[in-house]
mmCIF file of C-alpha atoms in Angstrom:
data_model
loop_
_atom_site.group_PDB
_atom_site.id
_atom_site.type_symbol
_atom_site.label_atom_id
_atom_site.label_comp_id
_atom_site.label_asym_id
_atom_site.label_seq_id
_atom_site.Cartn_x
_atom_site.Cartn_y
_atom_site.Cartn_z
ATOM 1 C CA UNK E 73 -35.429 2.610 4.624
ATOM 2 C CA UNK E 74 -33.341 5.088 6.000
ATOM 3 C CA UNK E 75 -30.023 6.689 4.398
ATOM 4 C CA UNK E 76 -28.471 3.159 3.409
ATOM 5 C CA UNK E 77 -29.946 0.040 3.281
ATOM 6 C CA UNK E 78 -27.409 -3.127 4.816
ATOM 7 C CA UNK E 79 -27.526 -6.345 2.626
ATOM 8 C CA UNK E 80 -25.842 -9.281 4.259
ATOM 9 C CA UNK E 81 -24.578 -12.105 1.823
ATOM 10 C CA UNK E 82 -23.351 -16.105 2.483
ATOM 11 C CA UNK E 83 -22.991 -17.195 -1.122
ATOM 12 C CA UNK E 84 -22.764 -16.474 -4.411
ATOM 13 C CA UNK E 85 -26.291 -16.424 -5.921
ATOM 14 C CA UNK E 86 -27.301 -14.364 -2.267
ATOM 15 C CA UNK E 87 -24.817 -11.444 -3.390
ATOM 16 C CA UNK E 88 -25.909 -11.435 -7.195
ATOM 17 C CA UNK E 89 -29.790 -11.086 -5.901
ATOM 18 C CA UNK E 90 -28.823 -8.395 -4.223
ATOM 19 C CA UNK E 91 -27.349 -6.474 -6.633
ATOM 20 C CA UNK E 92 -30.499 -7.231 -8.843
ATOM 21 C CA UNK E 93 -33.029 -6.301 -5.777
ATOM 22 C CA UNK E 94 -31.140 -2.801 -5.580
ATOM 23 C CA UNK E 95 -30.908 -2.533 -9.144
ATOM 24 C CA UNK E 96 -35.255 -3.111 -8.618
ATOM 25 C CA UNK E 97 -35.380 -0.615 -6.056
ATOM 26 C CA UNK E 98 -36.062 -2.518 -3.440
ATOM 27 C CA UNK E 99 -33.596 -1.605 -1.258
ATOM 28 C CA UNK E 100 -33.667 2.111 -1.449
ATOM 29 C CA UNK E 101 -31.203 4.857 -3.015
ATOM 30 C CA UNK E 102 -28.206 3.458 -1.482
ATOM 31 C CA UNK E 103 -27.043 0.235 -0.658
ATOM 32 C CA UNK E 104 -24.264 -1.621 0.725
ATOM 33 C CA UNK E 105 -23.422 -5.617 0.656
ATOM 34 C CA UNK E 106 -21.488 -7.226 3.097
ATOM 35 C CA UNK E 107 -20.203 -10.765 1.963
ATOM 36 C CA UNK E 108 -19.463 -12.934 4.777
ATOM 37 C CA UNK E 109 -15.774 -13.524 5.405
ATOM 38 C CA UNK E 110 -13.324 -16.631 4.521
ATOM 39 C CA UNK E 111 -15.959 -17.682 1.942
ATOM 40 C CA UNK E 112 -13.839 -18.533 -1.465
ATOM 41 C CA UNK E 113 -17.023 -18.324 -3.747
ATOM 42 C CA UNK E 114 -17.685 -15.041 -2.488
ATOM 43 C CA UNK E 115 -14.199 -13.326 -2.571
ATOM 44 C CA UNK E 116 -14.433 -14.464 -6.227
ATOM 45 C CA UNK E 117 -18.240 -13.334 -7.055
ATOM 46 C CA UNK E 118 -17.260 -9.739 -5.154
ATOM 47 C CA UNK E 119 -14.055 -9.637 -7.705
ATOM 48 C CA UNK E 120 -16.245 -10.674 -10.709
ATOM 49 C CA UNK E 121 -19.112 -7.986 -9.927
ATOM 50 C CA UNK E 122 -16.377 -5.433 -9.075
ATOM 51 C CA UNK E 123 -15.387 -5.509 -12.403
ATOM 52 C CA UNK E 124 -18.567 -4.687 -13.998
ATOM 53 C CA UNK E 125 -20.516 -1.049 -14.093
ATOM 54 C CA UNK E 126 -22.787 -1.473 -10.799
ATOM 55 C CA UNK E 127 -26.002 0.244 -10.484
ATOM 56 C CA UNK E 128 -25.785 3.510 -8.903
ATOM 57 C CA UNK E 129 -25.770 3.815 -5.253
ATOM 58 C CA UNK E 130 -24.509 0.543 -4.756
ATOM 59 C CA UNK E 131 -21.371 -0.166 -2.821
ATOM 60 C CA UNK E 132 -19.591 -4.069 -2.577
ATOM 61 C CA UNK E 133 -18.167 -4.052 0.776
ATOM 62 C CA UNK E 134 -15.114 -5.888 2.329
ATOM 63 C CA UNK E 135 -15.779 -9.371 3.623
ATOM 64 C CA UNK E 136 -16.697 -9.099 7.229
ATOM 65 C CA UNK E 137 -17.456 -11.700 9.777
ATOM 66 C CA UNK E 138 -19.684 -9.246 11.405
ATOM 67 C CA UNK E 139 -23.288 -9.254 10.153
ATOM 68 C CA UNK E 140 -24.442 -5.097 10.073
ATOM 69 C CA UNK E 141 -26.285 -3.757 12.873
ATOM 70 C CA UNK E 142 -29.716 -3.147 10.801
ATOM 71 C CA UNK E 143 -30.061 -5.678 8.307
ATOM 72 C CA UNK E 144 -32.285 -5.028 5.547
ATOM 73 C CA UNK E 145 -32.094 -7.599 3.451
ATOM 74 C CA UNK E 146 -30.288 -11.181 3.297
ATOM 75 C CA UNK E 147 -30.611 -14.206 1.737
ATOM 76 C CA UNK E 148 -30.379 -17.184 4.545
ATOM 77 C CA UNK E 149 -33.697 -16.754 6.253
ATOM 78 C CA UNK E 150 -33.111 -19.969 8.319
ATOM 79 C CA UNK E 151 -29.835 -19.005 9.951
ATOM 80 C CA UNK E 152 -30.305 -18.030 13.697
ATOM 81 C CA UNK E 153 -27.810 -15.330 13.047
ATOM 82 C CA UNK E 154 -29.741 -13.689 10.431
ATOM 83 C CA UNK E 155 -32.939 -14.297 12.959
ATOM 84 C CA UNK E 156 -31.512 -12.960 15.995
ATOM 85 C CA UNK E 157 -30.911 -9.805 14.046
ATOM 86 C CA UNK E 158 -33.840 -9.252 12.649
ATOM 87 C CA UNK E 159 -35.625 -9.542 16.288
ATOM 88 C CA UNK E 160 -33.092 -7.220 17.869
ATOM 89 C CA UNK E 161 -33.484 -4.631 15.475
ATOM 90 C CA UNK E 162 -35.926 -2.613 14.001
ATOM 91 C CA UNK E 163 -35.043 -2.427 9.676
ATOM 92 C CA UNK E 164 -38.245 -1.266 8.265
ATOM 93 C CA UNK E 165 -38.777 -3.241 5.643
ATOM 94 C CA UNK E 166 -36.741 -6.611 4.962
ATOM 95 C CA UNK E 167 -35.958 -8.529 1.539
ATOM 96 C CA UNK E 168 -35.040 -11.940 1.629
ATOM 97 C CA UNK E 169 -33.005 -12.819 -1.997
ATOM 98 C CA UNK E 170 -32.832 -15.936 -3.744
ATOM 99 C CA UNK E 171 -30.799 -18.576 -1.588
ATOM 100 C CA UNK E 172 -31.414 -21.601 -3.809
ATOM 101 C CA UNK E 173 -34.225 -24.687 -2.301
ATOM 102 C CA UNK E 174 -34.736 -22.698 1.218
ATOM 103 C CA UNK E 175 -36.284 -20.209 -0.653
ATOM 104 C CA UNK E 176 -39.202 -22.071 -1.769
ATOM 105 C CA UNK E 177 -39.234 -23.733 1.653
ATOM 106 C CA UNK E 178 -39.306 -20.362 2.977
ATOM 107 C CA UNK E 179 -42.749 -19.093 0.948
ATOM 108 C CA UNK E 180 -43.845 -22.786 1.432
ATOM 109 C CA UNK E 181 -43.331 -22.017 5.338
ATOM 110 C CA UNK E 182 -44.578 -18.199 5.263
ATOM 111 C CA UNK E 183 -47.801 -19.148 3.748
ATOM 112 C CA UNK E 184 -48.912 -22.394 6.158
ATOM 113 C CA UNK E 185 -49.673 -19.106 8.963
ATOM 114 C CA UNK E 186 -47.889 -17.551 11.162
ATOM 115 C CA UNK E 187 -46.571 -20.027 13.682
ATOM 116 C CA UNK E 188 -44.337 -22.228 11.485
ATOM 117 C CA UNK E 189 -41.284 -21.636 12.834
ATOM 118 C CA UNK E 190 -38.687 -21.228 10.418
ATOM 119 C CA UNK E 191 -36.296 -24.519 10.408
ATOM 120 C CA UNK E 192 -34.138 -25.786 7.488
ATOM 121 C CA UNK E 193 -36.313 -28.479 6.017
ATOM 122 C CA UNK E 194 -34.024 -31.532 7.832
ATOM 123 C CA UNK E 195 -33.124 -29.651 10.614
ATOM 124 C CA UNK E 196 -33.688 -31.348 14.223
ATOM 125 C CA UNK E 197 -33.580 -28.594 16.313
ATOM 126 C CA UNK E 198 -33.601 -28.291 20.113
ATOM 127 C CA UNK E 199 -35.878 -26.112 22.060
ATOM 128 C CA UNK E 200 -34.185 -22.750 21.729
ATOM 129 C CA UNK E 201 -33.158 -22.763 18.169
ATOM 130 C CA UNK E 202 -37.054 -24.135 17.686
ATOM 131 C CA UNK E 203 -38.350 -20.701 19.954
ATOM 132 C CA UNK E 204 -35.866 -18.497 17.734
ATOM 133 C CA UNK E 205 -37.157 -19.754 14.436
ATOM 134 C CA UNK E 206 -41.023 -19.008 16.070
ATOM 135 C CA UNK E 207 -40.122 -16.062 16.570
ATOM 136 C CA UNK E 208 -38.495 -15.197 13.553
ATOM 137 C CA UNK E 209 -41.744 -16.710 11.755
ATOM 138 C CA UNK E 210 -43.996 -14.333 14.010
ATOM 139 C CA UNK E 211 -41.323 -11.216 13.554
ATOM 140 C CA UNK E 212 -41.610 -11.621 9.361
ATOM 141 C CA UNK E 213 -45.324 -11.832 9.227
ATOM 142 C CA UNK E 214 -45.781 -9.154 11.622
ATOM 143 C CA UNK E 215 -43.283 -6.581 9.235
ATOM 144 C CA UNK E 216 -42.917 -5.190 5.838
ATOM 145 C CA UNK E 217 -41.301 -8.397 4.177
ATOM 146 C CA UNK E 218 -40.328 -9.011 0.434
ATOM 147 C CA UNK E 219 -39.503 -12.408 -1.122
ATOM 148 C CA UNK E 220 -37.247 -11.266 -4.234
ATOM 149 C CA UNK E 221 -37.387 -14.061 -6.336
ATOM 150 C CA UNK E 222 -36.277 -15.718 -9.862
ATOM 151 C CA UNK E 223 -37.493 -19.432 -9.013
ATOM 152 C CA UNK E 224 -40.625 -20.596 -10.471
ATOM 153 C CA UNK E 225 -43.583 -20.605 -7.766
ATOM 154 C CA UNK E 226 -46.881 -21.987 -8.813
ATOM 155 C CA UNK E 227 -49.763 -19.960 -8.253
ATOM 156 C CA UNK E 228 -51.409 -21.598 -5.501
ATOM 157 C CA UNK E 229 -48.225 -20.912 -3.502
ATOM 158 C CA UNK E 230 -48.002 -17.289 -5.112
ATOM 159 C CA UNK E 231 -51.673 -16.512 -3.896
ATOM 160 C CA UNK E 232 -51.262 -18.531 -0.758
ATOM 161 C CA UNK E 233 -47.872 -15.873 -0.140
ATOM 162 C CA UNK E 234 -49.547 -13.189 -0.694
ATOM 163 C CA UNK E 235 -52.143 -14.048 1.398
ATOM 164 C CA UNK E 236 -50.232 -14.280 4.024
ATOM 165 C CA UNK E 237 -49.204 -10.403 3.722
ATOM 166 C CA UNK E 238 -45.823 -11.408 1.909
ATOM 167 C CA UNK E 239 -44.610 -9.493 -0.991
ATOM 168 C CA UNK E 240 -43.765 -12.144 -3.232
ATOM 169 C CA UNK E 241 -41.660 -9.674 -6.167
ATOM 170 C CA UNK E 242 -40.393 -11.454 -9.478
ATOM 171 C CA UNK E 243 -37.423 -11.292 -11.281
ATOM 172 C CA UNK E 244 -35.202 -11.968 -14.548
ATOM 173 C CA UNK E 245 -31.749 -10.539 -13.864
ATOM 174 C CA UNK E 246 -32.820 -7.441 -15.482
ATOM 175 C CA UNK E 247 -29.459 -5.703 -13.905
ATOM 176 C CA UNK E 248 -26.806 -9.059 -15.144
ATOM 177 C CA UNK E 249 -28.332 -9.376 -18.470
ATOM 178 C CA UNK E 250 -27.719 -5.649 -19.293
ATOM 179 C CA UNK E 251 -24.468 -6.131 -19.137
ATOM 180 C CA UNK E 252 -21.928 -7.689 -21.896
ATOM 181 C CA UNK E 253 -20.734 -10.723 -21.803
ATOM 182 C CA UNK E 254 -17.575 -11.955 -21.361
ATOM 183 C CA UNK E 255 -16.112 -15.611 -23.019
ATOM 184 C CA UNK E 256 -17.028 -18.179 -22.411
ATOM 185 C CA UNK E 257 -15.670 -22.268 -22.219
ATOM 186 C CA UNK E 258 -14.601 -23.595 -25.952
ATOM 187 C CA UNK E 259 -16.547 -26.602 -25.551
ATOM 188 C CA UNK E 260 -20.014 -27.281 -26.634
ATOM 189 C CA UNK E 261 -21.138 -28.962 -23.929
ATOM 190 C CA UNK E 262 -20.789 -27.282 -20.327
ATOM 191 C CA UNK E 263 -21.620 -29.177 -17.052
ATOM 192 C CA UNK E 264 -22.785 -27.877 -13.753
ATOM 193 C CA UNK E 265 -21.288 -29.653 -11.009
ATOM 194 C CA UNK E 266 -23.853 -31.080 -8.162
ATOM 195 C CA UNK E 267 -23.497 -30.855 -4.432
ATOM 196 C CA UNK E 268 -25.563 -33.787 -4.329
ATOM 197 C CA UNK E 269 -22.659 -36.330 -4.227
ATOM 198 C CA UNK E 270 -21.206 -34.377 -1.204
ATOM 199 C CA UNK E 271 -24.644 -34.027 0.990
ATOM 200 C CA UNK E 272 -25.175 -38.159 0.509
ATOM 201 C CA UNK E 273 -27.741 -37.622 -1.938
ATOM 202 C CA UNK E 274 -26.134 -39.342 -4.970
ATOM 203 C CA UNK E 275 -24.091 -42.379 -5.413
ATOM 204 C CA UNK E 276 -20.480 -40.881 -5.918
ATOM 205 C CA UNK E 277 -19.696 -44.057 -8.163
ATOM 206 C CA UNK E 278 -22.745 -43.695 -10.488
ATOM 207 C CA UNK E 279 -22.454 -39.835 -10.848
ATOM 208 C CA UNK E 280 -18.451 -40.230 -12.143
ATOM 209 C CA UNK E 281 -19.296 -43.111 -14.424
ATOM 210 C CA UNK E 282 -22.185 -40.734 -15.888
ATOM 211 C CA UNK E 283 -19.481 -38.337 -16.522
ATOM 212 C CA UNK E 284 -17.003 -40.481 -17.810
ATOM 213 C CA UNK E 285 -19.322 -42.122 -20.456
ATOM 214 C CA UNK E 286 -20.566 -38.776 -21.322
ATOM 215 C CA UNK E 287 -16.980 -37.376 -22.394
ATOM 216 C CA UNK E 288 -16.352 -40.452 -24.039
ATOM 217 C CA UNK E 289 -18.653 -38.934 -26.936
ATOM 218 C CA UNK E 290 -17.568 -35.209 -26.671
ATOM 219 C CA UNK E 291 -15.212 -32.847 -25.296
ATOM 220 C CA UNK E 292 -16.678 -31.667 -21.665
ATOM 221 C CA UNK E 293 -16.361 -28.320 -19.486
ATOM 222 C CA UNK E 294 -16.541 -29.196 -16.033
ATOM 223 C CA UNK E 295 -17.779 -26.343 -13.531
ATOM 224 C CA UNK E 296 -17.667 -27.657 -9.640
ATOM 225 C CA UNK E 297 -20.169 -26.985 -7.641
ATOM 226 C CA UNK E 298 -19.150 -24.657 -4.630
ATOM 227 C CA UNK E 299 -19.646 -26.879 -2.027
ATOM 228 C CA UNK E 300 -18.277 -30.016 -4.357
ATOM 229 C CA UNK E 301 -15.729 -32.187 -2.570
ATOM 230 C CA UNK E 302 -12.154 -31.259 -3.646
ATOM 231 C CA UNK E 303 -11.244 -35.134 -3.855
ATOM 232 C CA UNK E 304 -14.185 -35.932 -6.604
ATOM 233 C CA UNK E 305 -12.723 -32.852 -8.696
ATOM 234 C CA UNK E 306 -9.943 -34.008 -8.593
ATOM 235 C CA UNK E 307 -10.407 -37.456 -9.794
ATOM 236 C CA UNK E 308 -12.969 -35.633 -12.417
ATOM 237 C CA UNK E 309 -10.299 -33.334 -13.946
ATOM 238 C CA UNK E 310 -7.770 -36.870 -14.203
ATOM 239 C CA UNK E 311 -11.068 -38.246 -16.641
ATOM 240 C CA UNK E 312 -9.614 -37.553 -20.179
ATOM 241 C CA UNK E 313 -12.145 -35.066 -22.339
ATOM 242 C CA UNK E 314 -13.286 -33.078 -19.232
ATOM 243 C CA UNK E 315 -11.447 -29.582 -18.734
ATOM 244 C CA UNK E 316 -12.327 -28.115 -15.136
ATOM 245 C CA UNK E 317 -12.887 -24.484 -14.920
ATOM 246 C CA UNK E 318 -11.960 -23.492 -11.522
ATOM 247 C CA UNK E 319 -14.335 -20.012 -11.778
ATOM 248 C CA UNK E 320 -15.483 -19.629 -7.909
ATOM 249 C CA UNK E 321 -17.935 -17.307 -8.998
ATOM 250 C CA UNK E 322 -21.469 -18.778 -9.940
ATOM 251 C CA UNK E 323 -22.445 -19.942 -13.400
ATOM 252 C CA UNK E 324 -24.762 -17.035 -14.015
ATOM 253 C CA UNK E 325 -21.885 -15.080 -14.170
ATOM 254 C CA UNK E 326 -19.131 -17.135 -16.391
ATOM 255 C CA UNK E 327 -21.452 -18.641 -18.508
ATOM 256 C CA UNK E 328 -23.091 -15.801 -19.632
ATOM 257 C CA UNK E 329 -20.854 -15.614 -22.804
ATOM 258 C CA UNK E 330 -22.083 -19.167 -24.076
ATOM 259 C CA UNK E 331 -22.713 -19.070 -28.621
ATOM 260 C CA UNK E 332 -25.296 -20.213 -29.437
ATOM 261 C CA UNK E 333 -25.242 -24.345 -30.221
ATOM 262 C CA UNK E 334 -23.718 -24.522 -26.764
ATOM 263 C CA UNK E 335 -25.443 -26.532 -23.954
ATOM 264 C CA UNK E 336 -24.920 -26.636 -20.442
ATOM 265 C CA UNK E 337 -26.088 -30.175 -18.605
ATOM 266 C CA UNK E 338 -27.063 -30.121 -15.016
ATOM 267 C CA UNK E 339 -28.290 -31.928 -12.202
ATOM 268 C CA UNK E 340 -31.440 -30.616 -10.323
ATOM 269 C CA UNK E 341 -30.712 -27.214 -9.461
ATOM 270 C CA UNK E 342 -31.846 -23.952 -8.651
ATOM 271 C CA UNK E 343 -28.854 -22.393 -11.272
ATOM 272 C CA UNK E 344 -30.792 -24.443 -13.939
ATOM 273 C CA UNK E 345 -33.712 -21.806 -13.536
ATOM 274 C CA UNK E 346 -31.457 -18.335 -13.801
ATOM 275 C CA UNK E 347 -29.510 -19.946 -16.828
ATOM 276 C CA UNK E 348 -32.567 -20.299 -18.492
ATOM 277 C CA UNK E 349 -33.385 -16.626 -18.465
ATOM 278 C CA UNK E 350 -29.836 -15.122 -19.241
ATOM 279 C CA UNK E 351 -28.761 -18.000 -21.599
ATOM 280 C CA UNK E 352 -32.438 -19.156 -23.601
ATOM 281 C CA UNK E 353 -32.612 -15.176 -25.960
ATOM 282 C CA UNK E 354 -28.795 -16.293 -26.865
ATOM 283 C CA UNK E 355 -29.897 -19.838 -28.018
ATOM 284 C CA UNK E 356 -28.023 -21.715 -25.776
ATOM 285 C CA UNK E 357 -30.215 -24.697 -24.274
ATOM 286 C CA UNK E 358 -29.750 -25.543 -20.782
ATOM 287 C CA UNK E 359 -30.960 -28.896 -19.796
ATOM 288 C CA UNK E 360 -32.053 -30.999 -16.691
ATOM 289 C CA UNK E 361 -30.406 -34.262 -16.586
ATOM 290 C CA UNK E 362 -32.967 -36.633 -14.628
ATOM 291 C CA UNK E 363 -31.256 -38.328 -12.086
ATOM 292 C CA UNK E 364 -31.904 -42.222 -11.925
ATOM 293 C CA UNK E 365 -33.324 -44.439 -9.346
ATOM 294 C CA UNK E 366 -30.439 -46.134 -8.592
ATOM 295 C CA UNK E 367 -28.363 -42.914 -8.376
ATOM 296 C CA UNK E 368 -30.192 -41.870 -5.403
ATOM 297 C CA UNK E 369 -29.064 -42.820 -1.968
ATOM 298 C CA UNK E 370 -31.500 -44.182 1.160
ATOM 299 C CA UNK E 371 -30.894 -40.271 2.363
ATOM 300 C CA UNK E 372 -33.155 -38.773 -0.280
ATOM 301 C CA UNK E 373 -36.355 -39.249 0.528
ATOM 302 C CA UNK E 374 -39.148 -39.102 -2.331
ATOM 303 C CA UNK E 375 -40.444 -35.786 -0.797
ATOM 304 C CA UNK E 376 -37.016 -34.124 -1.071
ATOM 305 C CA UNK E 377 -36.542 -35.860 -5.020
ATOM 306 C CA UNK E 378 -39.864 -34.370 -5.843
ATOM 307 C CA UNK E 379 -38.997 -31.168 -4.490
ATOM 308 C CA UNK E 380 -35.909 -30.796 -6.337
ATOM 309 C CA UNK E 381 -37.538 -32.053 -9.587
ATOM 310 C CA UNK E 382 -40.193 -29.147 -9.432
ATOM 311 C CA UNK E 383 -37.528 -26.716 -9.038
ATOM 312 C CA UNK E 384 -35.232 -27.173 -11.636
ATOM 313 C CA UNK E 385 -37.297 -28.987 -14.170
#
């Protein structure tokens, strides 16, 4: 892949996966990640992971707000950015890391042939965006492409990937759980905040009563979700029992110091599925809270509650 391989990261989970897929080899002897610029979450993941002993070869850049050149790997396959790159350059081989839901739609996409143009799964495109995401369909079945993955995929998608030509390569944060942990919240019970409330998915009104009734019975350690709205943290951290950790970088990185006896609640969400594997050896259970019928709004269709379901259950 040449002397250095160029990552390009958007969030959080993006920049740890690609620490982990260089840490796998995937990317070569020597790579370098470039977080996308005026991103909170990320400054904060990029301080976090700077702190730590990184794998050899492997350099955190500065935020940029200019994507590299030759990008090798990134993590939003469905941004016309990211597209328009790979088309106008020639990387070799590219890795797409974990990037929450879109992954899966991304294999689900990849392996229904080669002229699925890649869309975000509510997008309504118009024409050109729709010819860009053809072609970016046609360009990743047509090249040396890795899917670098932690997310359960069942195996008819798995065989239907590969299939396809994709290199569908698993992982268990074999690079994050080397390292020690640092501590963690006092509480015993640890909740993942949702941006479910904020995309119209959830009633806001239902999802803060939940809360409130659930600190009624115990002390609670509130982590907001990146893209949470600042106004419903707020009127979570005035509920009495609920302290709210204001990390910025992603739970698979603060949380890693849990005791065992510890839980952490959560929403449907892809986090739900790396917790597992970094938190289940040190006996701390991480749980799916089921979301109710009447929590969901008119805007979340069965397809996309199903969807989220299988991923995080």
């Amino acid at each position: 892949m040449g002397k250095r391989a160029s990552a390009w990261v958007e969030s959080p989970l993006q920049m740890l996966c690609a620490v982990e897929a260089h840490h796998a080899g995937l990317l070569g002897p020597a790579t370098v990640i470039v977080p996308r610029a005026k991103l909170r979450a990320l400054k904060a993941t990029r301080r976090e992971l700077s702190r730590m002993p990184l794998p050899g070869g492997l350099e955190l850049a500065e935020p940029s707000t200019r994507m590299p050149r030759r990008l090798n790997a990134a993590g939003d396959a469905f941004s016309g950015k990211v597209q328009l790159r790979w088309l106008t350059s020639d990387p070799g081989r590219l890795v797409v890391v974990d990037d929450g839901l879109a992954t899966i739609r991304l294999l689900e996409l990849l392996a229904a042939g080669p002229f699925k143009p890649l869309l975000r799964a509510r997008a309504q495109p118009g024409r050109l965006r729709a010819v860009l995401g053809l072609a970016a369909a046609i360009r990743l079945r047509a090249s040396r492409v890795s899917v670098f993955t932690a997310l359960p995929v069942s195996e008819e998608l798995d065989r239907a990937v590969r299939r396809a030509g994709v290199d569908l390569v698993r992982h268990d944060f074999a690079w994050l759980r080397a390292q020690p942990p640092g501590p963690g919240p006092a509480e015993r019970t640890v909740v993942l905040g949702t941006s479910l409330v904020r995309n119209g998915l959830v009633h806001r009104d239902q999802y803060l009563r939940w809360l409130t009734d659930l600190a009624a019975e115990e002390p609670l350690a509130y982590y907001p979700h990146r893209r949470e709205d600042p106004v419903d943290v707020a009127l979570i951290r005035e509920r009495p029992g609920i302290t709210v950790h204001d990390a910025g970088a992603p739970a698979e990185l603060t949380l890693r110091g849990l005791d065992p006896g510890q839980r952490v609640l959560s929403l449907p969400s892809t986090a739900i599925t790396s917790l597992r594997v970094l938190l289940s050896p040190r006996g701390v259970a991480v749980e799916p809270v089921d979301v109710p019928e009447d929590w969901w709004t008119s805007r979340a269709a069965p397809a996309l509650r199903s969807h989220l379901t299988g991923v995080s259950g």
